[in-house]
Amino acid sequence: MTDFAIHTAPFSVLVTNHSNKLTTALAELYPATLITRPNPQLIYDFCLQVQRKWAGWGRPFHVSSGDQHFRMTDSAQLVPVFEWGVNWCVASYQHQFLAIHAAVLERDGKALIMPAPPGSGKSTLCAVLMQEGWRLLSDEMCLVDLTSGAIVPYVRPVSLKNQSLMLLQSWYPQAQIRQITSGTTKGTVGYMLPSTQSWAGMQQTATAAWVIFPQYNAAQQQLTLSKLSQADAFMHLANNSFNYAVLAEQGFNSLSRLTQQIDAYRLEYACIEQALSGLNKLC
Amino acid sequence: MDVALSYAAWLSQQTTDNSTLQATFNDASSVLFSTFDHETHLSGAEAEITEPDVD
């Protein structure tokens, strides 16, 4: 047993762990200061169990939170399943923030929010922007403080998949991409480490300024950047939120305030240079 | 519709109307949220609620 706690602000997660491999792998992905031994005096936001179960034929590790089953996995895929398990805990159980499925980056105190479904190129664009000097707040989860309306960082390694992994490696050979795992339910998955400034600013909030809905389209001749009405942006953001419905009136008020602050666009692009150029002009 | 039923319908509409929140943005677009059934709509997508004629 190598239990540990992982403190990626704003959440601390207690992990009951039966895998030495997981401990070693996470040490490659997170700064050493963020992974500690469990402290019985602390109250943790979530508890995640990674337990070896002999009944799991071929996939002996059971990832769960309390009585809630998440997934069975083999040792080779433990890292991505663990990372998805943490996302699942946050999406399912935290409601002190409005949580939107989106990448978030910051420049000059202003946040760029990119909500999008899988396959839209969101994580690729997010990784590229971070390599170009934007501060990463999250590649997966936009957390909105219900009281202040500030965008709260949730800095973790950027999850890259399949072709995106090869592209990022070729564009930015100095980028640190670790724990590449093939054969997962999402194909090959690897993790790009956040930049030094992103880790350093992991408790520094930002003000929402732009919402971009990216869509990669190989057939696109040139970049298309179309402005959305704020009401349309509101509806798209609500549809991309994990807990808008749970928060009800509080969610409506919080999202209304955020929407009032932003300019929203739909971005269709065929190559990353187009997208970068468009975003640099806009933001 | 007889007068009593019509009045009851009007009362019901008022209750719903009072439990609807509206957010109007800088570009004049707006959204509505019903605290009654927790549904959210674009402003134009809602039928206008008008007081029924009582004669």
mmCIF file of C-alpha atoms in Angstrom, chain A residues 24 30 52 58 78 94 103 107 110 146 161 245 280 283:
data_model
loop_
_atom_site.group_PDB
_atom_site.id
_atom_site.type_symbol
_atom_site.label_atom_id
_atom_site.label_comp_id
_atom_site.label_asym_id
_atom_site.label_seq_id
_atom_site.Cartn_x
_atom_site.Cartn_y
_atom_site.Cartn_z
ATOM 1 C CA THR A 24 6.048 6.359 -9.705
ATOM 2 C CA TYR A 30 3.147 16.381 -10.817
ATOM 3 C CA ARG A 52 -6.168 -4.671 -6.578
ATOM 4 C CA GLY A 58 -7.107 -9.309 -16.919
ATOM 5 C CA LEU A 78 -3.698 2.823 -14.717
ATOM 6 C CA GLN A 94 -18.063 19.273 -6.464
ATOM 7 C CA ALA A 103 -9.932 24.371 -21.661
ATOM 8 C CA ARG A 107 -2.908 36.207 -20.577
ATOM 9 C CA LYS A 110 -7.881 37.684 -18.892
ATOM 10 C CA LEU A 146 -20.086 31.170 -7.594
ATOM 11 C CA LYS A 161 -4.528 11.845 -27.737
ATOM 12 C CA ALA A 245 -28.727 21.832 -13.831
ATOM 13 C CA ASN A 280 -3.611 36.439 -31.446
ATOM 14 C CA CYS A 283 -7.184 38.279 -27.772
#
